[in-house]
Coordinates of C-alpha atoms in Angstrom, one line a residue:
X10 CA -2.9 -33.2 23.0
X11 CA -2.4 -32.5 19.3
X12 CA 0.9 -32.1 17.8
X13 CA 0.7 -28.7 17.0
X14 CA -0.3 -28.0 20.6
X15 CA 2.8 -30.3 21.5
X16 CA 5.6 -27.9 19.2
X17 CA 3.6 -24.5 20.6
X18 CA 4.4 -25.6 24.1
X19 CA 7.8 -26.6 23.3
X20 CA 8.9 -23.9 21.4
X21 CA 7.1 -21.8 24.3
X22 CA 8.9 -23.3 26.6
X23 CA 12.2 -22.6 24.9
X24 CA 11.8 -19.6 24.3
X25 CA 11.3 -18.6 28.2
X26 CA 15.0 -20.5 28.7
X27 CA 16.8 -18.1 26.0
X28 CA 14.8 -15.3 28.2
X29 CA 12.2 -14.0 26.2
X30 CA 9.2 -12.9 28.6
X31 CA 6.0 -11.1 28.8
X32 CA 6.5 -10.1 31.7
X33 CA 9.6 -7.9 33.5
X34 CA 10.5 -10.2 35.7
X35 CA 11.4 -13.1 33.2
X36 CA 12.9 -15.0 36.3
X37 CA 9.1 -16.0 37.6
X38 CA 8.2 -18.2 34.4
X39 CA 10.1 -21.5 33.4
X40 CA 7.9 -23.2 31.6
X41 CA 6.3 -20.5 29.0
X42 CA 7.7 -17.0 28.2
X43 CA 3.8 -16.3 28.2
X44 CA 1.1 -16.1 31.0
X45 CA 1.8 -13.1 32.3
X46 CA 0.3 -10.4 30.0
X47 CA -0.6 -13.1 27.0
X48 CA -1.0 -16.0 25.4
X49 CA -1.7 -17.6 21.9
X50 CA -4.8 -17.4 20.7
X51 CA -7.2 -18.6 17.9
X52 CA -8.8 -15.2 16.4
X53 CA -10.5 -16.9 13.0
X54 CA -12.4 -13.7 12.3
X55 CA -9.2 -11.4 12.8
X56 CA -5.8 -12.7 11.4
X57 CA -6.3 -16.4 12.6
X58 CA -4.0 -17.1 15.8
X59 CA -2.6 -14.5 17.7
X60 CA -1.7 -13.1 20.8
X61 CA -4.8 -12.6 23.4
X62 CA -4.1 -10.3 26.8
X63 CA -4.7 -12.4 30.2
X64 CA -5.3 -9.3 32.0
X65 CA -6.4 -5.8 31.7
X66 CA -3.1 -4.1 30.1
X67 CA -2.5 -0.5 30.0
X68 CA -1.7 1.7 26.4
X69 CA 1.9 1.7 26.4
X70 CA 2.6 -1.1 28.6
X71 CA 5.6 -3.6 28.1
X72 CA 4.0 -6.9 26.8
X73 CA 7.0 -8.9 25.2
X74 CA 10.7 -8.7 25.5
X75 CA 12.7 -10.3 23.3
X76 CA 16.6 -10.0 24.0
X77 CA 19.7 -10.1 21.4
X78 CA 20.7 -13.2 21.6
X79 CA 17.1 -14.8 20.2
X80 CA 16.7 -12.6 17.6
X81 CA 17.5 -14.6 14.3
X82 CA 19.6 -12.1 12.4
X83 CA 22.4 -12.5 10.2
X84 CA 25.1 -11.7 12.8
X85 CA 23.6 -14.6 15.2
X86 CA 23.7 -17.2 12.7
X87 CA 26.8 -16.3 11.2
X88 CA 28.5 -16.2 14.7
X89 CA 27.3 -19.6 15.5
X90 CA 28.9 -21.5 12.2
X91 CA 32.1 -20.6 11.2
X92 CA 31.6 -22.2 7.4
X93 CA 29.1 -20.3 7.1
X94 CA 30.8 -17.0 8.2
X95 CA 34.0 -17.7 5.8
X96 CA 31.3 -18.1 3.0
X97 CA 29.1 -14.9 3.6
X98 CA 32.9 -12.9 3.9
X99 CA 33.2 -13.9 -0.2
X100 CA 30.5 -12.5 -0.7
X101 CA 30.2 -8.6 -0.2
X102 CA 28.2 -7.2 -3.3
X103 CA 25.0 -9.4 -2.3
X104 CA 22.5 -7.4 -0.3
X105 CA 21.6 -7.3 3.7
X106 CA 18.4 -8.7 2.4
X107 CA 19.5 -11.3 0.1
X108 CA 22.2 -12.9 2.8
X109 CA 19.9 -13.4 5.4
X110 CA 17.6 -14.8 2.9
X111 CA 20.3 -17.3 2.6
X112 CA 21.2 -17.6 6.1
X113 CA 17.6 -18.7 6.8
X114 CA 18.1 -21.4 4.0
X115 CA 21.2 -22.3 5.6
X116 CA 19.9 -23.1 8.6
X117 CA 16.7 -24.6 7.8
X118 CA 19.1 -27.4 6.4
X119 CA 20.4 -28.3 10.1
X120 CA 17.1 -29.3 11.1
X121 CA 16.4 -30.4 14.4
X122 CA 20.4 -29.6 14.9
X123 CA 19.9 -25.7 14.3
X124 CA 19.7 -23.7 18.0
X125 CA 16.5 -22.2 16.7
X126 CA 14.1 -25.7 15.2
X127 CA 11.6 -24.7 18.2
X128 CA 10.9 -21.7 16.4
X129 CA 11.7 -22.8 12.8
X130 CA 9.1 -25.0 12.9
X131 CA 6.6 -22.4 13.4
X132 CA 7.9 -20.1 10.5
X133 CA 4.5 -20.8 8.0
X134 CA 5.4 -22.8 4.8
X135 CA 3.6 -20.8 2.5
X136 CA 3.2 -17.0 1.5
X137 CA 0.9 -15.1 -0.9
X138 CA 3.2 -11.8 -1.8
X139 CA 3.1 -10.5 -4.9
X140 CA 6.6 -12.2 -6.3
X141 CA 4.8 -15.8 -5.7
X142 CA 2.0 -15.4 -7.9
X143 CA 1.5 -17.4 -11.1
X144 CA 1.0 -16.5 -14.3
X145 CA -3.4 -16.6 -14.0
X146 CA -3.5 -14.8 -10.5
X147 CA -1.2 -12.1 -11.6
X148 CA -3.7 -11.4 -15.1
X149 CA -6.8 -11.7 -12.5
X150 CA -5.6 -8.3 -10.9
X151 CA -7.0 -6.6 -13.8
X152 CA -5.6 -2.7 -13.2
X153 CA -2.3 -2.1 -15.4
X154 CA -0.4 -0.7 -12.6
X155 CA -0.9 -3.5 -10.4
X156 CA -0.1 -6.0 -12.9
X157 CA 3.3 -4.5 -13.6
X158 CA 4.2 -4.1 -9.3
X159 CA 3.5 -8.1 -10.0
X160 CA 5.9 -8.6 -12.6
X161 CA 8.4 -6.5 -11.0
X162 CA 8.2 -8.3 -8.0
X163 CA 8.4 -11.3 -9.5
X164 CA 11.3 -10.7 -11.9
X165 CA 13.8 -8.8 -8.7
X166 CA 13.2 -12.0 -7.0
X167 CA 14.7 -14.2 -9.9
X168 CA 17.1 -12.0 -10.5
X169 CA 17.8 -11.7 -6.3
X170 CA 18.0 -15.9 -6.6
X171 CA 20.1 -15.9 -9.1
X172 CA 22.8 -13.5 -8.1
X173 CA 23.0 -15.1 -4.7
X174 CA 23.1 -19.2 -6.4
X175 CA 26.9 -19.5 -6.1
X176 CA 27.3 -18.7 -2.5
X177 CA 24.5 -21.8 -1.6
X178 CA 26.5 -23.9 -3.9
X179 CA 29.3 -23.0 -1.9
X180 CA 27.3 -23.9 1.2
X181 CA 26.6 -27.2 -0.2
X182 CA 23.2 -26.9 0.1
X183 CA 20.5 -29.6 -0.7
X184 CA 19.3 -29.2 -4.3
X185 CA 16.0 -27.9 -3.1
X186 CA 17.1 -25.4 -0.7
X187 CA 18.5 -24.2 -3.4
X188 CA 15.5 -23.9 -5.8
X189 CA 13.9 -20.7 -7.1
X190 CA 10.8 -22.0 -5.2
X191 CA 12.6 -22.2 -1.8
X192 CA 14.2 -18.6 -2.4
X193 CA 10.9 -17.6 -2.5
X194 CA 9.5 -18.6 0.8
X195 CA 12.8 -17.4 2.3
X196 CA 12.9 -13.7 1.1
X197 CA 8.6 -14.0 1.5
X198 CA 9.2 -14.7 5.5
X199 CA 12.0 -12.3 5.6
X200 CA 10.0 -9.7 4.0
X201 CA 6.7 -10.7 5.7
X202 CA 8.0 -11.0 9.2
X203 CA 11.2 -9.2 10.0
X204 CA 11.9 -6.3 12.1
X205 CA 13.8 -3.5 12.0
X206 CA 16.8 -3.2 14.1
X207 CA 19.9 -0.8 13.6
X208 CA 22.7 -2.5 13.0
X209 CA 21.4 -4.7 9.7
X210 CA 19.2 -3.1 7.2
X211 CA 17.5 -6.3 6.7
X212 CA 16.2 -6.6 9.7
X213 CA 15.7 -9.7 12.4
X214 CA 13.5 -12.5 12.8
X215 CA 11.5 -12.3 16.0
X216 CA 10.5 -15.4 17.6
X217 CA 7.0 -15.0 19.9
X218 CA 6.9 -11.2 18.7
X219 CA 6.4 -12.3 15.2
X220 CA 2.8 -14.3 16.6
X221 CA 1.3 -10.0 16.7
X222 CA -1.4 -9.6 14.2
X223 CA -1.3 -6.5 12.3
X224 CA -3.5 -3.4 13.6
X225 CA -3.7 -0.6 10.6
X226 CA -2.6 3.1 11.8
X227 CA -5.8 4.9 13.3
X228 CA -7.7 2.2 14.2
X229 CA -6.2 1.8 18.1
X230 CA -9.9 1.4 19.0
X231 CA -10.8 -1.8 17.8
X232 CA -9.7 -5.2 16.4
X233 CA -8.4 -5.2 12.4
X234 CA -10.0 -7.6 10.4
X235 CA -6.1 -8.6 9.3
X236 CA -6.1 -12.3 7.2
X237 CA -4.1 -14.8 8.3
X238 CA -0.8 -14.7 9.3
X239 CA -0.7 -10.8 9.2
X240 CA 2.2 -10.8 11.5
X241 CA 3.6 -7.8 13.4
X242 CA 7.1 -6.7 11.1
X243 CA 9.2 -3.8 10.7
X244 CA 10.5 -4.2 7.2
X245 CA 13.2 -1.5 5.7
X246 CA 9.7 -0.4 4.4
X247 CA 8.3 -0.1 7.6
X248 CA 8.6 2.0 10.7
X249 CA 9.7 1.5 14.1
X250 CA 11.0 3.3 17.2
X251 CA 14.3 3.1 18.2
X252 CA 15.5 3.8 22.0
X253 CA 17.1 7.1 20.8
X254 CA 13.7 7.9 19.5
X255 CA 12.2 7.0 22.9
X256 CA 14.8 8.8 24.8
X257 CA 13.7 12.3 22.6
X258 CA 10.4 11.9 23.8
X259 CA 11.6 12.0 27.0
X260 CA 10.6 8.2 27.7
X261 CA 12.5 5.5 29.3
X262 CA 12.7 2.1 28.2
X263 CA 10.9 -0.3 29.9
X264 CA 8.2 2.5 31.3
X265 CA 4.6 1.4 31.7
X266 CA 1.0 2.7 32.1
X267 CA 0.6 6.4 31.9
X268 CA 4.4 7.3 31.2
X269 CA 4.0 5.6 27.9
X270 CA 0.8 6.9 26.8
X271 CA 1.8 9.0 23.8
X272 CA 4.6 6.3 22.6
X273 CA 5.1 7.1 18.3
X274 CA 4.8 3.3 17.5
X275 CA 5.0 -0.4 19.1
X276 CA 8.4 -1.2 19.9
X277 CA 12.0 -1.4 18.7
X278 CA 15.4 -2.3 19.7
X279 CA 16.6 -0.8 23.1
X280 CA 20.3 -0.4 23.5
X281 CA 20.0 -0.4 27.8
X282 CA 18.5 -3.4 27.8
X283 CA 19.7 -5.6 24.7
X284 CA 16.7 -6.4 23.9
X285 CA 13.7 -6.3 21.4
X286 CA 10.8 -4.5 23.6
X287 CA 7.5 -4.5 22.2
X288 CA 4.7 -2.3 23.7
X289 CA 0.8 -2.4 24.2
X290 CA -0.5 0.4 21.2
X291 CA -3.8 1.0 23.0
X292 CA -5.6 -0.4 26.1
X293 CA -6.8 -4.0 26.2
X294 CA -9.8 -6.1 28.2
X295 CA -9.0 -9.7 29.2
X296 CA -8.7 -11.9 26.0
X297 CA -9.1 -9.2 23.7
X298 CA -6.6 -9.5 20.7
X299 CA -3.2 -8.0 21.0
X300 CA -2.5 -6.1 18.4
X301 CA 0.6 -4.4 16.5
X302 CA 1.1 -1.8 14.0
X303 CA 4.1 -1.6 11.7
X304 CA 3.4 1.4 9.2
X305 CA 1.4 2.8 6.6
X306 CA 0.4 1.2 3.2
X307 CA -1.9 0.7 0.3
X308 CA -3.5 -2.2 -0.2
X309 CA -1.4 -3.2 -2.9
X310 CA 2.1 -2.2 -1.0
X311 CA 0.0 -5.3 1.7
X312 CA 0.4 -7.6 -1.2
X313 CA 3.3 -6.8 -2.4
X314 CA 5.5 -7.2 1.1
X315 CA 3.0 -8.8 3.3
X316 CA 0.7 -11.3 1.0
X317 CA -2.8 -10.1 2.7
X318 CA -4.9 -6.8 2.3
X319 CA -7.6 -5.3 4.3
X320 CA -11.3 -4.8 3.1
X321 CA -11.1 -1.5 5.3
X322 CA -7.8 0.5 4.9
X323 CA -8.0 4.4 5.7
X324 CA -4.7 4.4 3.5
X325 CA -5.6 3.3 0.8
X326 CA -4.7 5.3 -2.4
X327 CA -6.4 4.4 -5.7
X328 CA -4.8 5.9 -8.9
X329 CA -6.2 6.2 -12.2
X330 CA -4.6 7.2 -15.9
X331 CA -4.4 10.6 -16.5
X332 CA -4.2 12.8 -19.4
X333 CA 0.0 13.3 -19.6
X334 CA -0.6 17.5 -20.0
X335 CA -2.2 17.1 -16.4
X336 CA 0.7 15.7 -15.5
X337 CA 2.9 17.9 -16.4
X338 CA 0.7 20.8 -15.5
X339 CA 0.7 18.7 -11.9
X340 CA 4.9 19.6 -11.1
X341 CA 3.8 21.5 -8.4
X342 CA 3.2 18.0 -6.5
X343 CA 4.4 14.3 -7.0
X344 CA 2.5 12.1 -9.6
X345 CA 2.2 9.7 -6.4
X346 CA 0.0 12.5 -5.0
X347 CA -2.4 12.4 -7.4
X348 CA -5.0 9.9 -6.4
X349 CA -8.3 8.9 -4.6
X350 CA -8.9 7.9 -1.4
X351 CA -10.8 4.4 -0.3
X352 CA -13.7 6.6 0.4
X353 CA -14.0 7.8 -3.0
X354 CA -12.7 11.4 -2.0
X355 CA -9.7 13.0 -3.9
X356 CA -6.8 13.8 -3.2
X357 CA -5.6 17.4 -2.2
X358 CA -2.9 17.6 -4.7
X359 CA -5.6 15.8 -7.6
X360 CA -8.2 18.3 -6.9
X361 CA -5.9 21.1 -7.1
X362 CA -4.2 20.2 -9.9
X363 CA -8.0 19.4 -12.0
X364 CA -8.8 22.4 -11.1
X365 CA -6.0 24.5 -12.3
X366 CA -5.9 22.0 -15.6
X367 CA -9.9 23.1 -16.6
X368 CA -9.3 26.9 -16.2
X369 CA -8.7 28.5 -19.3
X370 CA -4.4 29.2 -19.3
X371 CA -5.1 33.4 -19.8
X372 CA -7.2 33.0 -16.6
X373 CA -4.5 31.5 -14.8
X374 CA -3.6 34.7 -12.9
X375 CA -1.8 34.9 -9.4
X376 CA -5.0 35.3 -7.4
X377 CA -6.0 32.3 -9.1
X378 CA -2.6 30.0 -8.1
X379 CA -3.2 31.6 -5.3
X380 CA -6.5 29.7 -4.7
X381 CA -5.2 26.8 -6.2
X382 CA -2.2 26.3 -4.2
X383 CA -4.3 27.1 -1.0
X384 CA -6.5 24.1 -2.1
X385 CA -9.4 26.6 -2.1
X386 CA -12.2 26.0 -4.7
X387 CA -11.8 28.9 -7.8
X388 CA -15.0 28.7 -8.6
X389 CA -18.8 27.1 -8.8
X390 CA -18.6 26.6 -12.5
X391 CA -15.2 25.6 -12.2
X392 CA -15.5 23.2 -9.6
X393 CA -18.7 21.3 -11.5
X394 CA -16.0 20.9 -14.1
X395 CA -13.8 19.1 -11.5
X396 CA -16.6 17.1 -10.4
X397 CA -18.4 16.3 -13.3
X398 CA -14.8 15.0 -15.8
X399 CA -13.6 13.1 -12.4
X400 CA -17.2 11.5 -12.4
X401 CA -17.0 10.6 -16.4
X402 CA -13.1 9.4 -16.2
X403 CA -13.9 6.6 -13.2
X404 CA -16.9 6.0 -15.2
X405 CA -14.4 5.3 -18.6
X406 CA -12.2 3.8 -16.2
X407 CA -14.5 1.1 -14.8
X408 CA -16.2 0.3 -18.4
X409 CA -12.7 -0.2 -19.3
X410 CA -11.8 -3.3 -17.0
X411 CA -13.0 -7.1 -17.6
X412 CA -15.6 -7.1 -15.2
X413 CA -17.8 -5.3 -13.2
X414 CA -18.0 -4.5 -9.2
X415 CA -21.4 -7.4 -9.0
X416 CA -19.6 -10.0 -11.3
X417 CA -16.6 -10.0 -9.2
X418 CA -19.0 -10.4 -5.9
X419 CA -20.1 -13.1 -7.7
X420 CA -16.7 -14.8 -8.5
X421 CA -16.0 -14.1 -5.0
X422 CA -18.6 -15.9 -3.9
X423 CA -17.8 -18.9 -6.1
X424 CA -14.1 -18.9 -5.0
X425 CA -15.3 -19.4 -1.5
X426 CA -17.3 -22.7 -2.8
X427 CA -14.2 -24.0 -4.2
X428 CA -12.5 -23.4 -1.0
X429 CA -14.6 -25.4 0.8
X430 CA -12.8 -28.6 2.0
X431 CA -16.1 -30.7 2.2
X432 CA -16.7 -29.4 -1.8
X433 CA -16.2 -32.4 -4.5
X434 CA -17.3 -31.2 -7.8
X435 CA -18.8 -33.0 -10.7
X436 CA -18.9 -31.6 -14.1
X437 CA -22.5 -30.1 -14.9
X438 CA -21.5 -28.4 -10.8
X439 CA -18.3 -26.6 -12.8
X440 CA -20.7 -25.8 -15.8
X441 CA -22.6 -23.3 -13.3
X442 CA -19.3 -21.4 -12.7
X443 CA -18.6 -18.1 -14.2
X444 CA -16.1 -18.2 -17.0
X445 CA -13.3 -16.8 -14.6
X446 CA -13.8 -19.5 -12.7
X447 CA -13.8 -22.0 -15.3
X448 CA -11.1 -21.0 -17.1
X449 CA -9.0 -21.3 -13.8
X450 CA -10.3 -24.7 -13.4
X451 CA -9.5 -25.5 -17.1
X452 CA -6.0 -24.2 -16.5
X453 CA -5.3 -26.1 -13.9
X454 CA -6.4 -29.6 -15.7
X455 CA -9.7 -29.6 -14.1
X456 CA -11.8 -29.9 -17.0
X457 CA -14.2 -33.0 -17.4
X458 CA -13.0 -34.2 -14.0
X459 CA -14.2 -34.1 -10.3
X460 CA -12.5 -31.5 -8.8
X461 CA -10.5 -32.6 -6.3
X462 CA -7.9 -30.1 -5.1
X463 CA -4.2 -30.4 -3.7
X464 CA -2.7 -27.8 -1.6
X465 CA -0.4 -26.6 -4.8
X466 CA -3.8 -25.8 -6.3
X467 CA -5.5 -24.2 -3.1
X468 CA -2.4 -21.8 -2.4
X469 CA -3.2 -20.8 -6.0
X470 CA -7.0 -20.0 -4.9
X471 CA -6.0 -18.1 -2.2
X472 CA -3.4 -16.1 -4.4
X473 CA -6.6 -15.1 -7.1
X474 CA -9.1 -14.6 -4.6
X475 CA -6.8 -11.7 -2.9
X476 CA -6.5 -10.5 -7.2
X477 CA -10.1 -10.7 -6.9
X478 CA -11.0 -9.3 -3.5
X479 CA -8.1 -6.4 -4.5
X480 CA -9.7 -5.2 -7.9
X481 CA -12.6 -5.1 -6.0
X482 CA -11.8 -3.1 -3.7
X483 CA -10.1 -0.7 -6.3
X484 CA -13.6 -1.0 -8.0
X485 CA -15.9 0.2 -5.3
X486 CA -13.5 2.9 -4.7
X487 CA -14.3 4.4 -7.9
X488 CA -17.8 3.6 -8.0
X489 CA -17.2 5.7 -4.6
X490 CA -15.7 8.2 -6.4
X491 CA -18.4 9.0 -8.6
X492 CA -20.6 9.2 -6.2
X493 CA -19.1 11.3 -4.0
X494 CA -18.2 13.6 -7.2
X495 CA -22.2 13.8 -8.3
X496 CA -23.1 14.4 -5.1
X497 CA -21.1 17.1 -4.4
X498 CA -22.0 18.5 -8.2
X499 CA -25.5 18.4 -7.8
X500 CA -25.2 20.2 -4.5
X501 CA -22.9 23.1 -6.1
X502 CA -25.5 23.0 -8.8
X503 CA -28.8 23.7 -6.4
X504 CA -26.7 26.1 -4.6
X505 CA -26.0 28.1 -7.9
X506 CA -29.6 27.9 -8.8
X507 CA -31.3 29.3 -5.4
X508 CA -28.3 32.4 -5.8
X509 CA -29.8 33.0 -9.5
X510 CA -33.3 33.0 -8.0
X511 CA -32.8 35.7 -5.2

């Protein structure tokens, strides 16, 4: 038995003593809190290991509880070390957020003394969010917008570490739990991974339920092709249902089958039963992956508070720059409503607001608002317009980054070589590279040498492959775009011409 195996079983084990179950009747199962309903899985296709059914469960079926006591929240930890309580007390103006962060640093430091190590130990060592990337992978994102979110995210967690340094000095934490690099993992997993509960705003750790992979919203009817360690969370960002909620739906906790059919979302805290109850989203075949949803995002909000994206996101929002008198011609609707979908189609509030922007302003009569605000089309000629200057501006757009939508399948491509861990390359091997590549080799101190890479330098790789794989995406949505937009003009124009000829 391997030792990973070894610490799974343990901390399995464990975590059945402090009561966590997958089934309702915790009391039947001492040495695992899993068998009943699942277990952990390997899914290397779908988010990497996971939680697999071992049975036929039923949408809206209890299939984890989790109660209070092994949630790993700043109350718990605080109430189990008085030190650590008198320092938190001092220190009022940092956030919910930013004293768990330290909390979690805290008591990493106990080790193997700290009541949760089994679980601990499980907590991944290394995150891709936004605020970890360096300098090269943050550049290699290409798209303005997406560059500053980076910096952003980057400079609030600085500025986060910083404002929370005296209170681990007065922990008397080891120097490198006390580094900017360790801050970073800590607020990563406490962004990545918590849940929401209602008495902290930052939320809880999870043992066990933290093992869900992440299921996108609308796609209950098959497996997401989530990257790994896409856990199940509830950030402040994200949703979750509460037992109140439940109770207004005129559900019980702890219902199953049928009774829980039309249940909002996955789980939450439920007062009646102190615990953390986590629910089946959809029905599930034996060994079929187990999977969670825990709200709605862009690909780049996935980045930013979760370090993965998905190649296939129905929520998905692309935005491009726009002329600033559209904008303000646009304060009918947010400026965060004017974008395109993954599938290339626009947005209501985008197409509206095009098509009230190319009308001459003296034709801009009520029956014409009217129509606008109605998101009906004014006109053939005027909706050509629409189509034809959205078509020309992703067109202006796309000429205007780097590289193209086949040079970045390439670099793709040849970021998957280097992540090969059989791959040992010479120098005339590098030579073949793209200059992207290169120049990522070259800043690493790869040049003239065999290329042999530590794990510093493959977290980097994976950290520029998701900039690549995400401009990508925002590439092909464009290219999408225009298609979609000559389509749809070349239609409107045959139309007008078989009207002229009767």
């Amino acid at each position: 038995m391997d030792l990973e195996h070894q610490t799974m079983e343990t901390f399995l084990r464990w975590a059945a003593e402090i009561g966590i179950s997958d089934s309702i009747d915790s009391s039947r199962f001492r040495d695992s809190c899993l068998g009943h309903s699942l277990s952990v899985s390997d899914f290397p296709l779908a988010g990497g290991r996971g939680l697999g059914a071992v049975r036929e469960l039923k949408k809206g079926e209890l299939v984890l509880k989790v109660p209070r006591n092994a949630l790993l929240t700043t109350d718990s930890m605080v109430a189990k070390d008085q030190k650590l309580s008198d320092a938190v007390n001092l220190h009022g103006s940092l956030s919910s957020t930013q004293i768990l962060s330290v909390c979690l640093l805290y008591e990493m430091s106990k080790g193997k003394k700290s009541f949760w190590y089994p679980y601990l130990v499980h907590i991944p060592r290394d995150y891709d969010l936004l605020a970890t990337f360096g300098e090269f992978e943050k550049q290699a994102l290409q798209v303005e917008d997406a560059v500053w979110v980076t910096e952003k995210a980057i400079s609030k967690s600085q500025s986060e570490w910083k404002e929370a340094g005296m209170l681990m000095k007065e922990l008397e934490m080891k120097p490198k739990l006390q580094s900017f690099q360790a801050w970073l993992w800590a607020s990563a997993t406490i962004s990545s991974r918590t849940l929401h509960i209602p008495w902290d705003s930052a939320g809880c750790l999870c043992p066990v339920g933290d093992l869900f992979n992440y299921d996108a919203p609308g796609d209950d009817s098959s497996n997401s092709d989530g990257p790994e360690s896409a856990m199940l969370t509830a950030s402040p960002q994200a949703t979750s249902t509460t037992n109140q909620e439940c109770r207004n739906n005129g559900e019980e906790a702890g219902r199953v089958a049928e009774t829980q059919s039309e249940r909002l979302t996955d789980g939450g805290f439920e007062e009646d039963s102190n615990s953390y109850c986590l629910y089946a989203r959809r029905k599930y075949q034996l060994r079929e992956q187990v999977l969670l949803c825990y709200g709605t995002y862009t690909n780049l909000e996935l980045l930013e508070h979760y370090g993965f994206m998905l190649e296939e996101n129905s929520n998905d929002k692309v935005f491009i720059p726009l002329e600033t008198s559209l904008y303000s011609l646009a304060s009918s609707w947010p400026k965060d409503s004017l974008y395109i979908h993954q599938d290339g189609k626009l947005s209501f509030a985008l197409v509206s607001t095009l098509r009230l922007w190319l009308i001459p302003q003296s034709q801009r009569d009520k029956s014409v608002m009217r129509l606008v605000y109605a998101g009906s089309q004014i006109s053939v000629k005027n909706e050509i317009l629409v189509m034809n200057w959205m078509s020309k501006k992703c067109g202006s757009v796309l000429r205007d980054l780097p590289t193209s939508v086949s040079e970045d399948t390439v670099i793709l491509h040849n970021i998957d070589k280097l992540q090969d861990p059989e791959l040992c390359l010479e120098q005339k091997e590098i030579e073949a590279f793209g200059s992207e590549v290169r120049s990522f080799l070259d800043a690493n101190g790869f040049s003239g040498k065999t290329v042999d890479f530590s794990r510093k330098t493959n977290r980097m790789i994976s950290k520029w492959r998701l900039s690549v794989q995400w401009r990508l995406r925002y590439k092909r949505t464009l290219a999408d775009c225009i298609s979609y937009c000559n389509e749809k003009r070349n239609h409107l124009l045959s139309t007008q011409d078989r009207i002229g000829d009767l």
